[in-house]
Coordinates of C-alpha atoms in Angstrom, one line a residue:
X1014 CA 0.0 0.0 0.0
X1015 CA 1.0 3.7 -0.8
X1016 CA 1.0 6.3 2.1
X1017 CA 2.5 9.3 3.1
X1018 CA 3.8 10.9 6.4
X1019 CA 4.2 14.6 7.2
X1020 CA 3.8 16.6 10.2
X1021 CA 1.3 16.1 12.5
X1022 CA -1.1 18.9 13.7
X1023 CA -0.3 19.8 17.3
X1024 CA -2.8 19.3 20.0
X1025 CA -3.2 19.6 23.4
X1026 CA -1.0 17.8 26.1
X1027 CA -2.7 13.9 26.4
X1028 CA -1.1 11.0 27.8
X1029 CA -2.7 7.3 27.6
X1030 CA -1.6 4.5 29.6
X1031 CA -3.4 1.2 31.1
X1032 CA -5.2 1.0 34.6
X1033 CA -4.8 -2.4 36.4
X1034 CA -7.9 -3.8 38.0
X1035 CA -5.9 -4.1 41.3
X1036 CA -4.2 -1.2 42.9
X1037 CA -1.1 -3.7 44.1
X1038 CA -0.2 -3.8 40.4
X1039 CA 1.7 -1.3 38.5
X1040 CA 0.2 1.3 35.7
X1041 CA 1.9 0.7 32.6
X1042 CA 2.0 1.6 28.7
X1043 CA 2.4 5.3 29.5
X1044 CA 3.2 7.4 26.3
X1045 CA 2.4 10.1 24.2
X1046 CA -0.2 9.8 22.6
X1047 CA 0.4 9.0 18.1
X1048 CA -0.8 12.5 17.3
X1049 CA 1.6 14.3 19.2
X1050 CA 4.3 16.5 17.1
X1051 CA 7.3 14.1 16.1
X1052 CA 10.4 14.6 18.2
X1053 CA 13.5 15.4 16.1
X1054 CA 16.4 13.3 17.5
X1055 CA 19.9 14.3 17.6
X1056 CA 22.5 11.7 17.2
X1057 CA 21.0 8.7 16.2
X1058 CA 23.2 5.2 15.5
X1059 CA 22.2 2.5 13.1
X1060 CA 24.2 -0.6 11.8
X1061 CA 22.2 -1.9 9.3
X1062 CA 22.9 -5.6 7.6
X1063 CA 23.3 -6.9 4.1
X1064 CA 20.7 -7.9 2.1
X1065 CA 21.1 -11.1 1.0
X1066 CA 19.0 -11.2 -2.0
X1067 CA 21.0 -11.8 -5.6
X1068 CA 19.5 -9.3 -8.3
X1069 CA 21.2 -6.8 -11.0
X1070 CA 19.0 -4.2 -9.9
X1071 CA 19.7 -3.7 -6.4
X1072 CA 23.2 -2.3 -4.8
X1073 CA 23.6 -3.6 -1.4
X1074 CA 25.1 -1.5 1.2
X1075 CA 27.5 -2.6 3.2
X1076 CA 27.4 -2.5 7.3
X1077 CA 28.1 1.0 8.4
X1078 CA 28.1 3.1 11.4
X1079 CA 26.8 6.5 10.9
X1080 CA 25.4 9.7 12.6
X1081 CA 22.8 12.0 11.7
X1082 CA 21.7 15.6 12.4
X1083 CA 18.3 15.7 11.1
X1084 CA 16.8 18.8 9.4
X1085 CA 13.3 19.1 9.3
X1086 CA 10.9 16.2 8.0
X1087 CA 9.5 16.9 4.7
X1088 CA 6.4 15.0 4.0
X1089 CA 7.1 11.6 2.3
X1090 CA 5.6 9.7 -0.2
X1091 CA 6.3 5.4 0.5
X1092 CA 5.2 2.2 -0.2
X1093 CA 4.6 -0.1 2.8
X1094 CA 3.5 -4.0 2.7
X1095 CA 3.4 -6.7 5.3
X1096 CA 4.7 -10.2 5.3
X1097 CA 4.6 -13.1 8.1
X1098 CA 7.3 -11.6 10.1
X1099 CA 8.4 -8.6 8.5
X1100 CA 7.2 -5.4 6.7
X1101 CA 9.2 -4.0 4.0
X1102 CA 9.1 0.2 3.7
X1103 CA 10.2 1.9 0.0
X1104 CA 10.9 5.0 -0.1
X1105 CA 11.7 7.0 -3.5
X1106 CA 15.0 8.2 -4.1
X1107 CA 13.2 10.3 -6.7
X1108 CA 16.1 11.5 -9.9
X1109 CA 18.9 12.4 -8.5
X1110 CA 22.1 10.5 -8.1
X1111 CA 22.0 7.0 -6.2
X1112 CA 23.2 8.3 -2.8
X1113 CA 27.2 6.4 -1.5
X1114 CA 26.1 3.9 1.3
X1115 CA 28.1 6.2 4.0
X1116 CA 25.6 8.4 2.8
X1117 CA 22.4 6.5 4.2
X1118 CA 21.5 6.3 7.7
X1119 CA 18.7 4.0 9.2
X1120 CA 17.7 4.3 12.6
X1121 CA 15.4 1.6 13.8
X1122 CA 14.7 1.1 17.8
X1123 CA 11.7 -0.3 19.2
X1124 CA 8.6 1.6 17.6
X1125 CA 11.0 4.8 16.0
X1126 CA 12.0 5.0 12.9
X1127 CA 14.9 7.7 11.5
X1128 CA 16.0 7.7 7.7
X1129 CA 18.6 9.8 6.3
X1130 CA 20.4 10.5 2.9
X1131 CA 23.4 13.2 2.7
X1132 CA 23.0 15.0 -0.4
X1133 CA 25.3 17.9 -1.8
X1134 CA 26.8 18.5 1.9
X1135 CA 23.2 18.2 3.6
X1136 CA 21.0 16.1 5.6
X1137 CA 18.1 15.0 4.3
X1138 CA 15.1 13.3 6.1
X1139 CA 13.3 11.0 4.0
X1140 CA 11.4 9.8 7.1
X1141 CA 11.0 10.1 10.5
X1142 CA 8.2 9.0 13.4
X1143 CA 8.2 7.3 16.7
X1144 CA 5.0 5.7 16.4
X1145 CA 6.0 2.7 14.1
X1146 CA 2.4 0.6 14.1
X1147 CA 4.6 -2.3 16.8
X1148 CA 7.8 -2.7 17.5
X1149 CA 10.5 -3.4 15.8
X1150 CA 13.9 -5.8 16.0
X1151 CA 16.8 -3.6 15.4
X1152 CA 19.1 -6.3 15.0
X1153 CA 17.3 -8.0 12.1
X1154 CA 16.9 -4.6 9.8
X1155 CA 18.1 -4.4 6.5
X1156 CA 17.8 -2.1 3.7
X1157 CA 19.4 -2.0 0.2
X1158 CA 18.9 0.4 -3.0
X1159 CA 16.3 -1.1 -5.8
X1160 CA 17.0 1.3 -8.4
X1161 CA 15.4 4.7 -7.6
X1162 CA 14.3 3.6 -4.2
X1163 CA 15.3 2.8 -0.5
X1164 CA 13.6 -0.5 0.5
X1165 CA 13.6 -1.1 4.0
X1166 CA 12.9 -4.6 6.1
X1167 CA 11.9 -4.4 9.5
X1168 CA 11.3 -7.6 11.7
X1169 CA 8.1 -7.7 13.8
X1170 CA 8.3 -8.1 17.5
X1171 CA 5.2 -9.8 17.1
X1172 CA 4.9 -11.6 13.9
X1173 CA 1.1 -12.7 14.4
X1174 CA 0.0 -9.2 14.1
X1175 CA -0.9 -7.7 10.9
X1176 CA 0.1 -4.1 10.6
X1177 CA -2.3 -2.2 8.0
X1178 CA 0.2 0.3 7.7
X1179 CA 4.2 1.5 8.4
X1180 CA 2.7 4.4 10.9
X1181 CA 0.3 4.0 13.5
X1182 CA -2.3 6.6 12.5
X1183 CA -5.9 7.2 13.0
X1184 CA -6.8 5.0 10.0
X1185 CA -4.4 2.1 10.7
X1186 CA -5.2 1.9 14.3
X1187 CA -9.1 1.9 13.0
X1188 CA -8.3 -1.1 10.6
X1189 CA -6.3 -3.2 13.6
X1190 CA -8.7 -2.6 16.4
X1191 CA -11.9 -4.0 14.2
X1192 CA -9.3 -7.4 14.5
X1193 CA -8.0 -6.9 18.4
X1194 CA -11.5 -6.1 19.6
X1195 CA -13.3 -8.8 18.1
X1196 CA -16.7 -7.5 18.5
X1197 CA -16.3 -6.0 22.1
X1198 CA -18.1 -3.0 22.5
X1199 CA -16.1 0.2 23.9
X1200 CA -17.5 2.2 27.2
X1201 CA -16.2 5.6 27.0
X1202 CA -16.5 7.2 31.1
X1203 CA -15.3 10.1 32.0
X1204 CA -17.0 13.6 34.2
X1205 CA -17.8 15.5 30.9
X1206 CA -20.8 13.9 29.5
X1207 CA -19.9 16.3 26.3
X1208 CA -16.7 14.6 25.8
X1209 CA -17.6 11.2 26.1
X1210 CA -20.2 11.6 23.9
X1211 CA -17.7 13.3 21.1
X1212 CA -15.2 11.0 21.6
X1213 CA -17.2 7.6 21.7
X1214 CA -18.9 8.8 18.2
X1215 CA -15.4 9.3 16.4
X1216 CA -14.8 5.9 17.8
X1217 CA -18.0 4.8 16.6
X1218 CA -17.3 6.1 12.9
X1219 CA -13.6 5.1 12.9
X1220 CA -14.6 1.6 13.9
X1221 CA -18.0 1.1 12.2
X1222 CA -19.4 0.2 15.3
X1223 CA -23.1 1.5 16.3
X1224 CA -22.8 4.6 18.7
X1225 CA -24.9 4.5 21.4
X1226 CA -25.8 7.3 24.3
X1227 CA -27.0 6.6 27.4
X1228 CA -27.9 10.1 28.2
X1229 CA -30.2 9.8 24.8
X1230 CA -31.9 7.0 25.6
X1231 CA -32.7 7.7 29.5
X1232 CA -34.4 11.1 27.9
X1233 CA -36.2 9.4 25.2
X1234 CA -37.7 6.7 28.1
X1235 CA -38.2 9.5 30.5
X1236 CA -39.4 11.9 27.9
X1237 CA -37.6 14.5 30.2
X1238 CA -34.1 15.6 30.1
X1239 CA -31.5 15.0 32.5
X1240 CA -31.2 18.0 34.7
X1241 CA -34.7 17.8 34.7
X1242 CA -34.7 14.4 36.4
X1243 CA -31.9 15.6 38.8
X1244 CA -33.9 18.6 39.5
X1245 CA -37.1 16.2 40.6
X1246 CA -35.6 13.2 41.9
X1247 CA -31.9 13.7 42.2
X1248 CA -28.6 12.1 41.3
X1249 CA -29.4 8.8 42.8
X1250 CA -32.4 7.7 40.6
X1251 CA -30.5 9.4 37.3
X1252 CA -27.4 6.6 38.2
X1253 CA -29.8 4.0 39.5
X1254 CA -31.5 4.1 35.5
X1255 CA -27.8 4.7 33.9
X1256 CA -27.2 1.1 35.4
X1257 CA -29.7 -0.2 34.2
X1258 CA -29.8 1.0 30.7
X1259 CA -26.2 0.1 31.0
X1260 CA -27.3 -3.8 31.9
X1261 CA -29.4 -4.0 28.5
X1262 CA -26.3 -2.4 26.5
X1263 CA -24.0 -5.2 27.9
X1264 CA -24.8 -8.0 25.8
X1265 CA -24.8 -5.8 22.5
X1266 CA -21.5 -6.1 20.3
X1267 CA -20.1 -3.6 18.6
X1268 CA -21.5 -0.7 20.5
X1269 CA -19.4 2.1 21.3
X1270 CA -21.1 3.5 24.4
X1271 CA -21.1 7.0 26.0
X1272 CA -21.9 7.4 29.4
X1273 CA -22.7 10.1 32.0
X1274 CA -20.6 12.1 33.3
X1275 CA -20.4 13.6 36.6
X1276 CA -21.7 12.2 40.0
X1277 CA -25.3 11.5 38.0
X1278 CA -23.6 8.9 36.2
X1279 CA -23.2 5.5 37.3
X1280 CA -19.7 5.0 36.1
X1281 CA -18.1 7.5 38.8
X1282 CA -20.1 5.3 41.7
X1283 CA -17.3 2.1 41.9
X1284 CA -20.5 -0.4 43.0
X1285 CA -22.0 0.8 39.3
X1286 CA -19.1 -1.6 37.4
X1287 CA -21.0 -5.4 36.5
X1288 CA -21.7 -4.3 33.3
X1289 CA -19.2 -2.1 32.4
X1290 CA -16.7 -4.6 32.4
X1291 CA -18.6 -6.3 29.9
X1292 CA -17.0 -3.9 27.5
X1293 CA -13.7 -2.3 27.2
X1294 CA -14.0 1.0 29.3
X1295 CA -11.8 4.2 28.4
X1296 CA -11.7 7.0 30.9
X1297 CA -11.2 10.6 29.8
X1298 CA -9.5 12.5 32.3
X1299 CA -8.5 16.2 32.0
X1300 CA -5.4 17.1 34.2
X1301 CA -3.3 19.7 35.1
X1302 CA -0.6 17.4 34.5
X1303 CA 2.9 18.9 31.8
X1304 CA 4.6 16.0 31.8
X1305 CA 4.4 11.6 31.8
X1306 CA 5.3 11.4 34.9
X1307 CA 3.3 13.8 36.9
X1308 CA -0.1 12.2 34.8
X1309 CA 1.1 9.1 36.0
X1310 CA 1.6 9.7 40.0
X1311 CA -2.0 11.5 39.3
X1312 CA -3.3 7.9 38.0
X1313 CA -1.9 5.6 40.8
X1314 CA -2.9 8.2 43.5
X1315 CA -6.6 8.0 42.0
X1316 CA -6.5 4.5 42.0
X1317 CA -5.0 4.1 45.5
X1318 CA -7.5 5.8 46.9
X1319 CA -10.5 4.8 44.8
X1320 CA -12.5 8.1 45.4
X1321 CA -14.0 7.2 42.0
X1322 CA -15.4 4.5 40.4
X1323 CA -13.3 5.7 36.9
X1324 CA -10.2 3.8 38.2
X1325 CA -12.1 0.5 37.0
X1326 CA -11.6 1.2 33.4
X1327 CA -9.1 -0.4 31.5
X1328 CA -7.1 2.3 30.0
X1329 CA -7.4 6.2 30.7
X1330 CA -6.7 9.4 28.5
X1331 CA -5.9 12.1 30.5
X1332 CA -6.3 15.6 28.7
X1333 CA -4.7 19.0 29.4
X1334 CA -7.5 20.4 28.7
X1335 CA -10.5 20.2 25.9
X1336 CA -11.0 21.3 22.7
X1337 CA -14.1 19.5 20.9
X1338 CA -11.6 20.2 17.8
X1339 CA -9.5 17.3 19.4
X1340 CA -12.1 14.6 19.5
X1341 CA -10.8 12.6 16.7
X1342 CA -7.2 13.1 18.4
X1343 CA -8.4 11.6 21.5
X1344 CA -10.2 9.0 19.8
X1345 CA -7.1 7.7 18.0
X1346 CA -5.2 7.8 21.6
X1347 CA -7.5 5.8 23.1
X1348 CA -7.5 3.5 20.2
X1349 CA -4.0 3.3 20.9
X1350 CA -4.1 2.5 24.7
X1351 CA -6.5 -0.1 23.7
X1352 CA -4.3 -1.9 20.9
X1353 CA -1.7 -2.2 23.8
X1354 CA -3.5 -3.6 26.3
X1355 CA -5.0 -6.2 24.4
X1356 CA -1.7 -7.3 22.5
X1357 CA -0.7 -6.9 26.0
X1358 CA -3.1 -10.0 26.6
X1359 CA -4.3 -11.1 23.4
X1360 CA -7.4 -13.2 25.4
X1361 CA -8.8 -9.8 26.7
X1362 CA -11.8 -10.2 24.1
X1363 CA -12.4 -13.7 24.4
X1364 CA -12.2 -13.0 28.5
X1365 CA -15.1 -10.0 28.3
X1366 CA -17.2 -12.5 25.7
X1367 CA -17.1 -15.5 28.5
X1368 CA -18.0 -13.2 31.5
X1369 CA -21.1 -11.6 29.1
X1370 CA -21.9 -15.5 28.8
X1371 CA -21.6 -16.0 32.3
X1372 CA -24.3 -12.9 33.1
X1373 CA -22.0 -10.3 34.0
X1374 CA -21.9 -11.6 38.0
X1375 CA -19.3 -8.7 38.8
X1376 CA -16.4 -11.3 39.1
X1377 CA -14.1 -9.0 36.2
X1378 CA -11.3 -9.9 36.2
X1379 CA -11.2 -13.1 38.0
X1380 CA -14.0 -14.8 36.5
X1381 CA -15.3 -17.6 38.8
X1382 CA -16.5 -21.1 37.5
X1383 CA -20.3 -21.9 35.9
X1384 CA -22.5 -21.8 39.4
X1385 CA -20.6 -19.1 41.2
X1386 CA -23.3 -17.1 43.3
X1387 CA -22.5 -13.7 43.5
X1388 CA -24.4 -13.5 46.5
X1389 CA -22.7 -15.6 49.0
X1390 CA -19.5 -15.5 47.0
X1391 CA -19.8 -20.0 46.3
X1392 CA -19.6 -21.9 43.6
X1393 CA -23.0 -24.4 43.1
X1394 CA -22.4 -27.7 41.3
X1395 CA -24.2 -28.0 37.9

């Protein structure tokens, strides 16, 4: 397939990393997010390896050991295909002279990728991200010259997975997580109800699943709207019929689901979860957070404490910020947190489809036998 990478529009601060369903172990998969800006990096090593492939056309390169001062990224035109366990990249040369091999740096390491040609005494970037689709075994790249182009042969750290594309991007992460998911609708909890409800119908769209709104469908029952019901009856009974409405959306697949948000809304109430967990649950967060590391402390300390029922869900986006502008940005992060987590454990899906079986008994994650009896906590022979 042909694609094409330039720079990426700048957003707000957002940070996505997964949320353990015990506090005793540790948050993980912290990053930024795969719209954030590209980070130029100074000084980067490759030693790539010999092709070892016998054609006319191609000039192999010998092993070298280079480094590159990048000017800035010009938006690149490639050709990207997968095979079992490798994908090869091509990038065009275009007309001038066939750059000397000293002259070519590749810089592969984990999920980055550098490339580099000297050219009349300056540095050219041909391409340059740090959100490869996976990562990457820089041990096992090579790349050679076919003609006018740069072909490049990465080895997948996990050859089972089918990359749709070179970069993780909106529409690649879109294509992958119809596979990863398998059918398992997507919860989207947060306090803004506003911005779950933006960012669980980008979801929707990207993923062609159905979107669904809670807050909709408690008004169309009710025939009043929320504040309304809040105003006559108060937040209890608004949270008491978000859990239930959110018992009949558990057993529908592909649903991307937005929920309440505030203390009306049942996800923020930690005894609200059975059927939540029926789904994969994103939390939107906004922060005051500038860096990783301060979002992260922020995420333990929340679910230390508990003092909301949030912490249940499986991965959180924490925002610096909102701009409804974003909502296809924050989308694509949370898309990204959930790709990692479930190649994290790849039997995620198939766990959420047994516990629906089971009737959602509010065992997630440790799913008790056929028989188990929620309410005395014992198992009943069949």
């Amino acid at each position: 397939m042909a694609g094409s990478v330039g720079a990426a529009a700048e957003v707000k601060l957002c940070f996505y990393f997964s949320i353990q369903s015990s506090i005793n172990r540790p948050i993980s998969s912290l990053s930024f997010p795969p719209f954030s800006r590209s980070r130029l990096s100074l000084g980067a090593y490759t030693k790539p390896r010999l092709a070892r492939i016998p054609s006319k056309r191609r000039q192999y390169l010998p092993s070298v050991l280079c480094k590159c001062i990048s000017t800035a990224a010009p938006n690149t035109n490639y050709e990207f295909s997968d095979g079992a366990s490798d994908v090869e990249l091509r990038l065009p040369l275009g007309n001038q002279e066939i750059p000397r091999p000293r002259d070519v740096c590749v810089d592969a390491a984990g999920t980055s990728l550098r490339v580099t040609v000297r050219r009349s005494g300056s540095v050219v970037t041909l391409i340059e991200t740090d959100q490869l689709f996976d990562r990457v075994k820089p041990s096992d790249t090579i790349w050679f010259i076919d003609e006018d182009e740069l072909v490049i042969n990465l080895k997948k750290h996990d050859p089972k997975l089918k990359w749709p594309d070179i970069i993780e991007s909106w529409e690649s992460l879109s294509s992958a997580a119809v596979q990863l998911l398998r059918g398992t609708s997507v919860f989207i909890v947060g306090d803004s109800t506003e911005v779950n409800r933006r960012v669980a119908r980008e979801l929707a769209v990207g993923l062609g699943y159905t979107p669904l709104d809670t807050q909709e469908l408690l008004e169309s029952v009710s025939k009043q709207d929320v504040d309304s019901w809040i105003a006559d009856e108060g937040v209890d009974s608004v949270a008491e019929a978000e859990s239930s409405v959110l018992e009949s959306l558990s057993s529908h697949a592909r649903a991307v689901v937005s929920t309440l948000g505030g203390k009306h809304g049942a996800a923020a109430r930690t005894t609200n979860w059975r059927h939540l967990h029926a789904g994969f649950t994103v939390w939107v967060s906004e922060t005051e957070a500038m860096d990783q590391d301060t979002a992260k402390e922020e995420a333990i300390r929340h679910v230390q404490d508990r003092s909301t029922g949030y912490t249940n869900a499986d991965v959180v986006v924490k925002l610096q910020g909102w701009d409804p502008d974003h909502a296809k940005s924050v989308a694509q992060a949370s898309l990204s947190a959930l790709k990692r987590l479930i190649l994290a454990d790849k039997e995620l899906p198939g766990k959420k489809s047994l516990y629906i079986r089971l009737g959602c008994r509010g065992d997630w994650p440790d799913i008790k036998p056929p028989g188990w009896d929620p309410s005395n906590n014992t198992e009943v022979a069949l």
